[in-house]
Amino acid sequence: LIVDSPHVHCDGNEIETTFHYRKNHFSHTPEGLKVSPKLHEYLFKTQLKPKKTGVLLVGIGGNNGSTSVGAVFANKKHMTWRTKEGLHTANYFGSITQASTVHLGWDGEQQVHVPFNEIIPILSPNDLVIDGWDINNKNLYEAMIRAKVFEPELQEKLRPYMEPIVPMPSIYYPDFIASNQECVVVLWTANTERYTDVTEGLNMTAEDILMSIEKSADEVSPSNIFAVAAILEGAHYINGSPQNTLVPGIIELARKHNVFVGGDDFKSGQTKIKSALIDFLVSSGLKPESIVSYNHLGNNDGKNLSEARQFRSKEISKSSVVDDMVQANKILYPTGKNPDHCIVIKYVPYVGDSKRAMDEYICSIFMGGRQTFVIHNTCEDSLLASPLIYDLVILTELATRIQYADASDGQFHSFHEVLSMLSVLLKAPVVPAGTPVSNAFMRQFASLTKLVTVLAGVASDTDMQIEFFTQLPKAH
């Protein structure tokens, strides 16, 4: 993308852009809510060359891990395979960074949509070097067979590449981190843990969590240990499961070591639809009163979630997805009471990785009426989650190349250590303390794409399309 603007300066190594952020400031007065629009001038500086990036998956021998690794080989080798439906070709469908486009405007004849990965230089999943750990020491070919995600013909084509890969037996591999990579992301795609207590003296500060690990405190979870180890080695950490790994002490530790953390829980199937549908309903002036979500699946995730304490972690992450959308409309929800929201997950081994999700939505509509939606969604669980793994890593690496400044002082800083720009990929986004959580899918997507266009110096407010119903003033 070539941008012709006085607000963009590029020397081939980095691009610097000026962005005028329009923000409303509010105050409550006796006369009512007072809104004061203000202009804030940012400078953004982005290194153009993506870093050589290593990915360490916690749970690499599981369905998501073996699928993620196998799909990279399939794409790099341009593999094809045949099923009863015909010939299939490896792709990265389901990845925002690799398979979505961004609307930039109207060129006088047609709408202009540009691939996400052409706006600013980002990694391809093919560039990633992937390894990881698992409690199962089977090689990834055996893991892939056990997962039953890929078709048999593809599994055999992948065998020479997957069979030599055996999960690492330990948490500490300094040679991999220090010698081979410029950026390393450790990502948890292992089983869901129960929620851990968050208390003073246990994990509220960086000192607390380090001391608790040293004492082998019962409430220190395996994912806490992986997160701390990653941070101490200068690696970024992403939590792809529902448990509350990112306790305050771990976030403080990340800040001290200048690394990013992100989470929680991949937003891939049923919850992704819910985060778009509830936003659509509430934005349409319809009032969701009851949401009942039933799931059954047969992979190891389903087996693990059949335990009550682990299910509670998932229930929390799946149920919180509607909160901000309900709170946004005091006309429909004057008391702030959420809709009735019930979530059920059952383990049915026969269906394997092919999760069934059934939802019923009941809405109050005009003049006492009622509208009911029933959705049956067959989610190929790992084929929906694996593209999110690539996106989480690719966007984290991009964040390491971005700095911003207040244009008035020119002092550049990195983003906050809690990487909330990943929210569109996560069920229960962790955000910096004191900032709001956004779960509405299209709002999250717009936030991410607007950021990327700003980094490139492209106008990011073109969706208003005011030029189609007004006389467009002259450009300045």
CSV table of C-alpha atoms in Angstrom, one decimal:
chain,number,residue,atom,x,y,z
A,1,LEU,CA,0.0,0.0,0.0
A,2,ILE,CA,1.4,3.4,-1.1
A,3,VAL,CA,0.1,6.3,1.0
A,4,ASP,CA,0.5,9.9,-0.3
A,5,SER,CA,0.1,12.1,2.7
A,6,PRO,CA,1.9,14.9,4.5
A,7,HIS,CA,1.2,13.1,7.7
A,8,VAL,CA,3.3,10.0,6.7
A,9,HIS,CA,7.1,9.7,6.7
A,10,CYS,CA,8.8,6.5,5.6
A,11,ASP,CA,12.5,5.9,5.3
A,12,GLY,CA,12.3,2.2,4.3
A,13,ASN,CA,13.0,0.9,7.8
A,14,GLU,CA,10.1,2.5,9.7
A,15,ILE,CA,7.0,4.5,9.0
A,16,GLU,CA,5.9,7.4,11.1
A,17,THR,CA,2.4,8.8,11.0
A,18,THR,CA,0.4,11.6,12.6
A,19,PHE,CA,-3.1,10.7,13.8
A,20,HIS,CA,-5.7,13.2,15.0
A,21,TYR,CA,-7.8,11.2,17.5
A,22,ARG,CA,-11.2,12.7,18.1
A,23,LYS,CA,-12.5,12.0,21.6
A,24,ASN,CA,-15.6,13.2,23.4
A,25,HIS,CA,-15.1,14.5,26.9
A,26,PHE,CA,-18.1,14.4,29.3
A,27,SER,CA,-19.3,16.2,32.3
A,28,HIS,CA,-22.6,16.1,34.2
A,29,THR,CA,-24.3,19.5,34.7
A,30,PRO,CA,-27.7,20.5,36.2
A,31,GLU,CA,-28.8,21.0,32.6
A,32,GLY,CA,-27.8,17.5,31.5
A,33,LEU,CA,-24.9,15.6,30.0
A,34,LYS,CA,-22.3,18.0,28.6
A,35,VAL,CA,-20.2,16.7,25.7
A,36,SER,CA,-17.0,18.5,24.7
A,37,PRO,CA,-15.3,17.1,21.5
A,38,LYS,CA,-11.6,17.3,21.7
A,39,LEU,CA,-8.7,16.6,19.3
A,40,HIS,CA,-5.7,14.5,20.5
A,41,GLU,CA,-2.6,14.3,18.2
A,42,TYR,CA,-0.7,11.1,18.3
A,43,LEU,CA,2.5,10.1,16.5
A,44,PHE,CA,2.9,6.4,15.6
A,45,LYS,CA,6.2,4.8,14.6
A,46,THR,CA,6.2,1.3,13.2
A,47,GLN,CA,9.2,-0.8,12.2
A,48,LEU,CA,8.5,-2.2,8.8
A,49,LYS,CA,10.4,-5.5,8.9
A,50,PRO,CA,8.6,-8.2,10.9
A,51,LYS,CA,10.8,-10.0,13.4
A,52,LYS,CA,11.8,-13.7,13.1
A,53,THR,CA,9.3,-15.2,15.5
A,54,GLY,CA,9.2,-18.4,17.4
A,55,VAL,CA,6.0,-19.8,18.9
A,56,LEU,CA,6.0,-22.1,21.9
A,57,LEU,CA,2.6,-23.8,22.4
A,58,VAL,CA,1.7,-25.2,25.8
A,59,GLY,CA,-0.4,-28.2,24.7
A,60,ILE,CA,1.3,-28.7,21.3
A,61,GLY,CA,0.3,-32.3,21.3
A,62,GLY,CA,-3.4,-31.6,21.6
A,63,ASN,CA,-6.0,-31.0,18.9
A,64,ASN,CA,-5.3,-27.3,18.5
A,65,GLY,CA,-1.5,-27.7,18.7
A,66,SER,CA,-1.2,-30.5,16.1
A,67,THR,CA,-3.7,-28.8,13.8
A,68,SER,CA,-1.9,-25.5,14.0
A,69,VAL,CA,1.5,-27.1,13.2
A,70,GLY,CA,0.1,-29.3,10.5
A,71,ALA,CA,-1.7,-26.5,8.7
A,72,VAL,CA,1.5,-24.5,8.5
A,73,PHE,CA,3.3,-27.3,6.7
A,74,ALA,CA,0.3,-27.9,4.5
A,75,ASN,CA,0.3,-24.3,3.4
A,76,LYS,CA,4.1,-24.0,3.0
A,77,LYS,CA,4.1,-27.1,0.8
A,78,HIS,CA,0.9,-26.1,-1.1
A,79,MET,CA,-0.7,-29.4,-0.3
A,80,THR,CA,-3.9,-30.7,-1.8
A,81,TRP,CA,-6.1,-33.6,-0.8
A,82,ARG,CA,-9.2,-35.2,-2.0
A,83,THR,CA,-12.4,-36.0,-0.1
A,84,LYS,CA,-15.8,-37.1,-1.3
A,85,GLU,CA,-16.6,-33.4,-1.9
A,86,GLY,CA,-13.7,-33.0,-4.2
A,87,LEU,CA,-10.2,-31.5,-4.2
A,88,HIS,CA,-9.2,-29.2,-1.3
A,89,THR,CA,-6.2,-26.8,-1.1
A,90,ALA,CA,-4.5,-25.6,2.0
A,91,ASN,CA,-5.6,-22.2,3.1
A,92,TYR,CA,-5.8,-19.8,6.0
A,93,PHE,CA,-9.5,-19.2,6.1
A,94,GLY,CA,-10.7,-18.1,9.5
A,95,SER,CA,-7.6,-15.9,10.1
A,96,ILE,CA,-8.4,-12.2,10.3
A,97,THR,CA,-4.8,-11.3,9.4
A,98,GLN,CA,-4.6,-13.6,6.4
A,99,ALA,CA,-8.2,-13.9,5.0
A,100,SER,CA,-10.0,-10.7,5.8
A,101,THR,CA,-10.2,-7.3,4.0
A,102,VAL,CA,-10.4,-3.7,5.3
A,103,HIS,CA,-12.7,-1.1,3.7
A,104,LEU,CA,-10.7,2.0,2.7
A,105,GLY,CA,-13.3,4.0,0.8
A,106,TRP,CA,-14.8,4.6,-2.6
A,107,ASP,CA,-12.7,5.3,-5.7
A,108,GLY,CA,-15.5,6.8,-7.8
A,109,GLU,CA,-16.4,3.5,-9.4
A,110,GLN,CA,-16.3,0.8,-6.7
A,111,GLN,CA,-15.7,0.3,-3.0
A,112,VAL,CA,-12.0,-0.3,-2.2
A,113,HIS,CA,-11.3,-3.3,0.1
A,114,VAL,CA,-7.6,-4.1,0.8
A,115,PRO,CA,-6.4,-7.4,2.4
A,116,PHE,CA,-5.5,-6.9,6.0
A,117,ASN,CA,-2.0,-8.2,5.5
A,118,GLU,CA,-1.3,-5.6,2.8
A,119,ILE,CA,-1.9,-2.5,4.9
A,120,ILE,CA,1.2,-2.8,7.0
A,121,PRO,CA,3.9,-5.5,6.8
A,122,ILE,CA,3.0,-8.4,9.1
A,123,LEU,CA,4.1,-12.0,9.4
A,124,SER,CA,2.6,-14.9,7.5
A,125,PRO,CA,1.9,-18.1,9.5
A,126,ASN,CA,4.4,-19.7,7.1
A,127,ASP,CA,7.1,-17.6,8.7
A,128,LEU,CA,6.5,-18.9,12.2
A,129,VAL,CA,8.9,-21.4,13.9
A,130,ILE,CA,6.6,-23.5,16.2
A,131,ASP,CA,7.5,-25.9,19.0
A,132,GLY,CA,6.1,-26.5,22.4
A,133,TRP,CA,5.3,-28.7,25.4
A,134,ASP,CA,2.8,-31.4,26.2
A,135,ILE,CA,2.1,-33.9,29.0
A,136,ASN,CA,1.8,-36.4,26.2
A,137,ASN,CA,5.1,-37.3,24.6
A,138,LYS,CA,3.7,-38.8,21.4
A,139,ASN,CA,5.0,-37.2,18.2
A,140,LEU,CA,2.8,-34.8,16.3
A,141,TYR,CA,1.9,-37.3,13.6
A,142,GLU,CA,0.5,-39.6,16.3
A,143,ALA,CA,-1.2,-36.6,17.9
A,144,MET,CA,-2.7,-35.6,14.5
A,145,ILE,CA,-4.1,-39.2,14.1
A,146,ARG,CA,-5.6,-39.1,17.6
A,147,ALA,CA,-7.2,-35.7,17.0
A,148,LYS,CA,-9.1,-36.8,13.9
A,149,VAL,CA,-9.2,-33.3,12.6
A,150,PHE,CA,-7.5,-33.6,9.2
A,151,GLU,CA,-8.6,-36.0,6.4
A,152,PRO,CA,-6.6,-39.2,6.2
A,153,GLU,CA,-5.0,-38.3,2.8
A,154,LEU,CA,-3.7,-35.0,4.3
A,155,GLN,CA,-2.5,-36.8,7.4
A,156,GLU,CA,-0.3,-39.1,5.3
A,157,LYS,CA,1.1,-36.2,3.3
A,158,LEU,CA,2.0,-34.4,6.5
A,159,ARG,CA,3.6,-37.5,8.1
A,160,PRO,CA,7.2,-36.8,7.1
A,161,TYR,CA,7.0,-33.3,8.6
A,162,MET,CA,5.0,-34.1,11.7
A,163,GLU,CA,6.5,-37.4,12.8
A,164,PRO,CA,9.9,-35.9,13.8
A,165,ILE,CA,8.3,-33.3,16.1
A,166,VAL,CA,8.0,-34.5,19.7
A,167,PRO,CA,6.8,-32.1,22.4
A,168,MET,CA,9.5,-30.8,24.7
A,169,PRO,CA,9.6,-32.4,28.1
A,170,SER,CA,10.6,-29.3,30.1
A,171,ILE,CA,9.5,-25.7,30.6
A,172,TYR,CA,12.9,-24.2,30.2
A,173,TYR,CA,14.6,-24.1,26.8
A,174,PRO,CA,17.0,-21.1,26.8
A,175,ASP,CA,18.7,-22.0,23.6
A,176,PHE,CA,15.5,-21.8,21.6
A,177,ILE,CA,14.6,-18.4,23.0
A,178,ALA,CA,17.9,-16.8,23.1
A,179,SER,CA,19.7,-17.9,20.0
A,180,ASN,CA,17.2,-18.5,17.2
A,181,GLN,CA,14.5,-15.9,17.4
A,182,GLU,CA,14.1,-12.1,17.7
A,183,CYS,CA,10.6,-12.5,19.1
A,184,VAL,CA,9.1,-15.4,21.1
A,185,VAL,CA,5.4,-15.9,22.0
A,186,VAL,CA,4.4,-18.5,24.5
A,187,LEU,CA,0.7,-19.4,24.0
A,188,TRP,CA,-1.4,-21.7,26.2
A,189,THR,CA,-3.6,-24.0,24.2
A,190,ALA,CA,-3.7,-26.8,26.8
A,191,ASN,CA,-6.7,-27.8,28.9
A,192,THR,CA,-8.8,-25.4,30.9
A,193,GLU,CA,-7.8,-25.1,34.5
A,194,ARG,CA,-10.1,-24.1,37.4
A,195,TYR,CA,-10.1,-20.5,38.5
A,196,THR,CA,-7.3,-19.6,41.0
A,197,ASP,CA,-7.8,-17.4,44.0
A,198,VAL,CA,-6.6,-13.9,43.7
A,199,THR,CA,-5.5,-12.7,47.2
A,200,GLU,CA,-3.0,-10.5,48.9
A,201,GLY,CA,0.3,-12.2,49.5
A,202,LEU,CA,-0.4,-14.9,46.9
A,203,ASN,CA,-0.4,-13.2,43.4
A,204,MET,CA,-1.4,-9.5,43.7
A,205,THR,CA,2.2,-8.3,43.0
A,206,ALA,CA,5.1,-9.5,41.0
A,207,GLU,CA,7.0,-10.2,44.3
A,208,ASP,CA,4.0,-12.2,45.6
A,209,ILE,CA,3.8,-14.5,42.6
A,210,LEU,CA,7.5,-15.2,42.5
A,211,MET,CA,7.5,-16.0,46.2
A,212,SER,CA,4.4,-18.2,45.9
A,213,ILE,CA,6.1,-20.2,43.1
A,214,GLU,CA,9.2,-20.5,45.2
A,215,LYS,CA,7.1,-21.9,48.1
A,216,SER,CA,5.0,-24.2,45.7
A,217,ALA,CA,1.8,-22.6,46.9
A,218,ASP,CA,-1.2,-24.7,46.2
A,219,GLU,CA,-3.1,-21.9,44.4
A,220,VAL,CA,-0.2,-21.4,41.8
A,221,SER,CA,-1.5,-23.0,38.6
A,222,PRO,CA,0.6,-24.6,35.9
A,223,SER,CA,-0.4,-21.8,33.6
A,224,ASN,CA,0.8,-19.3,36.1
A,225,ILE,CA,4.2,-21.0,36.1
A,226,PHE,CA,4.4,-21.0,32.3
A,227,ALA,CA,3.4,-17.3,32.2
A,228,VAL,CA,6.1,-16.3,34.7
A,229,ALA,CA,8.8,-18.4,33.0
A,230,ALA,CA,7.9,-16.9,29.7
A,231,ILE,CA,8.1,-13.3,31.1
A,232,LEU,CA,11.4,-13.9,32.9
A,233,GLU,CA,12.8,-15.1,29.6
A,234,GLY,CA,11.6,-12.0,27.7
A,235,ALA,CA,8.9,-13.9,25.9
A,236,HIS,CA,5.3,-12.6,25.4
A,237,TYR,CA,2.5,-14.8,26.9
A,238,ILE,CA,-1.0,-15.4,25.5
A,239,ASN,CA,-3.7,-17.3,27.5
A,240,GLY,CA,-6.0,-19.2,25.0
A,241,SER,CA,-8.0,-20.9,27.7
A,242,PRO,CA,-10.7,-19.5,30.2
A,243,GLN,CA,-8.8,-19.7,33.5
A,244,ASN,CA,-7.6,-16.5,35.2
A,245,THR,CA,-3.9,-17.0,34.5
A,246,LEU,CA,-3.2,-13.3,34.2
A,247,VAL,CA,-3.4,-12.4,37.8
A,248,PRO,CA,-2.3,-8.9,38.9
A,249,GLY,CA,1.2,-10.1,39.9
A,250,ILE,CA,1.8,-11.6,36.5
A,251,ILE,CA,0.7,-8.4,34.8
A,252,GLU,CA,3.0,-6.4,37.0
A,253,LEU,CA,5.9,-8.8,36.2
A,254,ALA,CA,5.2,-8.3,32.4
A,255,ARG,CA,5.4,-4.6,32.8
A,256,LYS,CA,8.8,-4.8,34.6
A,257,HIS,CA,10.2,-7.0,31.9
A,258,ASN,CA,8.7,-5.0,29.0
A,259,VAL,CA,6.8,-7.9,27.5
A,260,PHE,CA,3.1,-8.3,26.4
A,261,VAL,CA,0.5,-10.5,27.9
A,262,GLY,CA,-3.0,-11.2,26.5
A,263,GLY,CA,-6.0,-13.4,27.1
A,264,ASP,CA,-8.4,-15.0,27.8
A,265,ASP,CA,-9.9,-17.9,25.9
A,266,PHE,CA,-10.1,-18.3,22.1
A,267,LYS,CA,-13.4,-16.8,20.6
A,268,SER,CA,-14.0,-19.2,17.8
A,269,GLY,CA,-17.4,-20.7,17.4
A,270,GLN,CA,-20.6,-20.2,19.4
A,271,THR,CA,-19.4,-17.2,21.4
A,272,LYS,CA,-18.2,-15.4,18.3
A,273,ILE,CA,-21.7,-15.7,16.8
A,274,LYS,CA,-23.2,-14.6,20.1
A,275,SER,CA,-20.9,-11.5,20.3
A,276,ALA,CA,-22.1,-10.4,16.8
A,277,LEU,CA,-25.8,-11.4,17.2
A,278,ILE,CA,-26.4,-9.8,20.6
A,279,ASP,CA,-24.8,-6.6,19.3
A,280,PHE,CA,-27.1,-6.7,16.2
A,281,LEU,CA,-30.2,-7.3,18.3
A,282,VAL,CA,-29.5,-4.6,20.9
A,283,SER,CA,-28.4,-2.1,18.2
A,284,SER,CA,-31.7,-2.8,16.4
A,285,GLY,CA,-33.7,-1.8,19.5
A,286,LEU,CA,-34.7,-5.4,20.3
A,287,LYS,CA,-34.4,-6.7,23.8
A,288,PRO,CA,-32.8,-10.2,24.4
A,289,GLU,CA,-34.5,-11.6,27.5
A,290,SER,CA,-33.2,-15.2,27.5
A,291,ILE,CA,-30.1,-16.8,26.0
A,292,VAL,CA,-29.6,-20.5,26.4
A,293,SER,CA,-26.5,-22.1,24.9
A,294,TYR,CA,-26.0,-25.8,24.8
A,295,ASN,CA,-22.9,-27.5,23.6
A,296,HIS,CA,-21.7,-31.1,23.3
A,297,LEU,CA,-18.3,-32.2,22.0
A,298,GLY,CA,-16.0,-35.2,22.3
A,299,ASN,CA,-12.4,-34.0,22.2
A,300,ASN,CA,-10.2,-33.7,25.2
A,301,ASP,CA,-11.5,-30.2,25.9
A,302,GLY,CA,-15.0,-31.6,26.3
A,303,LYS,CA,-13.7,-34.3,28.6
A,304,ASN,CA,-11.9,-31.8,30.8
A,305,LEU,CA,-14.9,-29.5,30.9
A,306,SER,CA,-17.1,-32.3,32.2
A,307,GLU,CA,-15.4,-31.5,35.6
A,308,ALA,CA,-17.4,-28.9,37.5
A,309,ARG,CA,-14.5,-26.7,38.5
A,310,GLN,CA,-13.0,-26.5,35.0
A,311,PHE,CA,-16.5,-26.0,33.6
A,312,ARG,CA,-16.9,-23.0,35.9
A,313,SER,CA,-13.9,-21.3,34.2
A,314,LYS,CA,-15.5,-21.8,30.8
A,315,GLU,CA,-19.0,-20.7,32.0
A,316,ILE,CA,-17.6,-17.4,33.2
A,317,SER,CA,-15.7,-16.6,30.0
A,318,LYS,CA,-18.7,-17.6,27.8
A,319,SER,CA,-21.4,-15.7,29.8
A,320,SER,CA,-19.5,-12.4,30.2
A,321,VAL,CA,-19.7,-11.8,26.4
A,322,VAL,CA,-23.0,-10.0,26.5
A,323,ASP,CA,-22.3,-7.7,29.5
A,324,ASP,CA,-21.1,-4.5,27.7
A,325,MET,CA,-23.8,-4.7,25.0
A,326,VAL,CA,-26.5,-4.8,27.7
A,327,GLN,CA,-24.9,-2.0,29.7
A,328,ALA,CA,-24.8,0.1,26.5
A,329,ASN,CA,-28.6,0.4,26.3
A,330,LYS,CA,-30.5,1.9,29.3
A,331,ILE,CA,-33.7,2.1,27.3
A,332,LEU,CA,-33.9,-1.7,26.9
A,333,TYR,CA,-32.3,-2.4,30.3
A,334,PRO,CA,-33.1,0.5,32.6
A,335,THR,CA,-32.2,-1.4,35.8
A,336,GLY,CA,-29.0,-3.0,34.3
A,337,LYS,CA,-30.3,-6.5,34.8
A,338,ASN,CA,-28.8,-8.9,32.2
A,339,PRO,CA,-30.8,-11.4,30.2
A,340,ASP,CA,-31.2,-14.8,31.7
A,341,HIS,CA,-28.2,-16.6,30.4
A,342,CYS,CA,-27.6,-20.3,30.7
A,343,ILE,CA,-24.7,-22.3,29.4
A,344,VAL,CA,-24.4,-26.1,29.2
A,345,ILE,CA,-21.5,-28.2,28.0
A,346,LYS,CA,-21.6,-32.0,27.8
A,347,TYR,CA,-19.0,-34.5,26.8
A,348,VAL,CA,-20.0,-36.9,24.0
A,349,PRO,CA,-17.0,-38.8,22.8
A,350,TYR,CA,-18.5,-39.9,19.5
A,351,VAL,CA,-18.7,-36.5,18.0
A,352,GLY,CA,-14.9,-35.8,18.6
A,353,ASP,CA,-13.7,-32.4,17.5
A,354,SER,CA,-17.0,-31.6,15.7
A,355,LYS,CA,-18.7,-29.6,18.4
A,356,ARG,CA,-22.4,-29.1,18.3
A,357,ALA,CA,-23.7,-25.7,19.6
A,358,MET,CA,-27.4,-25.0,19.9
A,359,ASP,CA,-28.6,-21.6,21.0
A,360,GLU,CA,-32.1,-20.2,21.7
A,361,TYR,CA,-32.5,-16.4,21.9
A,362,ILE,CA,-35.8,-14.9,23.1
A,363,CYS,CA,-36.3,-11.2,22.5
A,364,SER,CA,-39.0,-8.7,23.6
A,365,ILE,CA,-40.1,-6.7,20.6
A,366,PHE,CA,-42.6,-4.0,19.6
A,367,MET,CA,-45.9,-3.8,21.6
A,368,GLY,CA,-45.4,-6.8,23.8
A,369,GLY,CA,-44.4,-9.2,21.1
A,370,ARG,CA,-41.8,-11.9,21.2
A,371,GLN,CA,-39.2,-13.1,18.7
A,372,THR,CA,-37.3,-16.4,19.1
A,373,PHE,CA,-34.1,-17.4,17.3
A,374,VAL,CA,-32.9,-21.0,17.4
A,375,ILE,CA,-29.4,-21.7,15.9
A,376,HIS,CA,-27.7,-25.0,15.3
A,377,ASN,CA,-24.0,-24.6,14.7
A,378,THR,CA,-21.6,-27.5,14.0
A,379,CYS,CA,-18.2,-26.1,14.9
A,380,GLU,CA,-15.1,-27.9,13.7
A,381,ASP,CA,-13.5,-26.9,16.9
A,382,SER,CA,-9.8,-27.0,16.1
A,383,LEU,CA,-10.2,-25.8,12.6
A,384,LEU,CA,-11.8,-22.6,14.0
A,385,ALA,CA,-9.4,-22.1,16.9
A,386,SER,CA,-6.1,-22.7,15.0
A,387,PRO,CA,-6.3,-19.6,12.8
A,388,LEU,CA,-6.8,-17.6,16.0
A,389,ILE,CA,-3.5,-18.9,17.3
A,390,TYR,CA,-1.7,-17.5,14.2
A,391,ASP,CA,-3.5,-14.2,14.5
A,392,LEU,CA,-2.7,-13.8,18.2
A,393,VAL,CA,1.0,-14.4,17.5
A,394,ILE,CA,1.1,-12.2,14.4
A,395,LEU,CA,-0.6,-9.3,16.1
A,396,THR,CA,1.6,-9.6,19.2
A,397,GLU,CA,4.7,-9.5,17.0
A,398,LEU,CA,3.3,-6.4,15.2
A,399,ALA,CA,2.8,-4.7,18.6
A,400,THR,CA,6.5,-5.2,19.4
A,401,ARG,CA,7.3,-3.0,16.4
A,402,ILE,CA,4.9,-0.1,17.3
A,403,GLN,CA,5.6,2.9,19.4
A,404,TYR,CA,3.4,6.0,20.0
A,405,ALA,CA,3.9,9.5,21.3
A,406,ASP,CA,2.0,12.6,22.3
A,407,ALA,CA,2.8,14.9,19.4
A,408,SER,CA,3.4,17.7,21.8
A,409,ASP,CA,6.4,16.1,23.5
A,410,GLY,CA,7.5,13.4,21.0
A,411,GLN,CA,8.4,10.9,23.7
A,412,PHE,CA,7.8,7.5,22.3
A,413,HIS,CA,6.4,4.6,24.3
A,414,SER,CA,5.3,1.0,23.8
A,415,PHE,CA,1.7,-0.1,24.2
A,416,HIS,CA,0.4,-1.1,27.6
A,417,GLU,CA,1.7,-4.6,28.7
A,418,VAL,CA,-1.9,-6.0,28.5
A,419,LEU,CA,-2.5,-6.2,24.8
A,420,SER,CA,-6.2,-5.4,24.5
A,421,MET,CA,-5.9,-5.0,20.7
A,422,LEU,CA,-6.2,-8.8,20.7
A,423,SER,CA,-9.8,-8.6,22.1
A,424,VAL,CA,-11.5,-9.6,18.8
A,425,LEU,CA,-9.9,-13.0,19.1
A,426,LEU,CA,-10.9,-13.7,22.7
A,427,LYS,CA,-14.0,-14.6,24.7
A,428,ALA,CA,-13.1,-12.7,27.9
A,429,PRO,CA,-10.6,-10.0,26.9
A,430,VAL,CA,-8.2,-9.0,29.6
A,431,VAL,CA,-7.7,-5.2,29.4
A,432,PRO,CA,-5.6,-2.6,31.3
A,433,ALA,CA,-7.0,-1.9,34.8
A,434,GLY,CA,-9.7,0.8,34.7
A,435,THR,CA,-10.5,0.5,31.0
A,436,PRO,CA,-13.8,-0.9,29.6
A,437,VAL,CA,-14.1,-4.4,28.1
A,438,SER,CA,-15.7,-4.5,24.6
A,439,ASN,CA,-17.1,-7.8,23.5
A,440,ALA,CA,-19.2,-6.7,20.5
A,441,PHE,CA,-17.5,-8.4,17.5
A,442,MET,CA,-17.8,-5.7,14.9
A,443,ARG,CA,-16.7,-3.0,17.3
A,444,GLN,CA,-13.6,-5.1,18.2
A,445,PHE,CA,-12.9,-5.7,14.5
A,446,ALA,CA,-13.3,-2.0,13.7
A,447,SER,CA,-11.0,-1.1,16.5
A,448,LEU,CA,-8.2,-3.4,15.2
A,449,THR,CA,-8.6,-2.5,11.6
A,450,LYS,CA,-8.7,1.3,12.4
A,451,LEU,CA,-5.4,0.9,14.3
A,452,VAL,CA,-3.7,-0.8,11.4
A,453,THR,CA,-4.9,1.8,8.9
A,454,VAL,CA,-3.7,4.5,11.3
A,455,LEU,CA,-0.2,2.9,11.4
A,456,ALA,CA,-0.2,3.1,7.6
A,457,GLY,CA,-1.4,6.7,7.6
A,458,VAL,CA,-4.7,5.9,5.9
A,459,ALA,CA,-8.0,7.6,6.8
A,460,SER,CA,-9.9,5.3,9.2
A,461,ASP,CA,-13.4,6.9,9.4
A,462,THR,CA,-14.6,6.1,5.8
A,463,ASP,CA,-17.5,3.9,6.9
A,464,MET,CA,-19.7,7.0,7.5
A,465,GLN,CA,-19.9,7.3,3.7
A,466,ILE,CA,-21.3,10.8,4.1
A,467,GLU,CA,-20.2,11.6,0.5
A,468,PHE,CA,-23.0,9.5,-0.9
A,469,PHE,CA,-25.8,11.7,0.4
A,470,THR,CA,-24.0,15.1,0.5
A,471,GLN,CA,-22.0,17.3,-1.8
A,472,LEU,CA,-18.4,16.4,-0.9
A,473,PRO,CA,-16.4,19.5,0.1
A,474,LYS,CA,-13.0,20.1,-1.5
A,475,ALA,CA,-10.1,18.2,-0.1
A,476,HIS,CA,-7.4,19.9,1.9
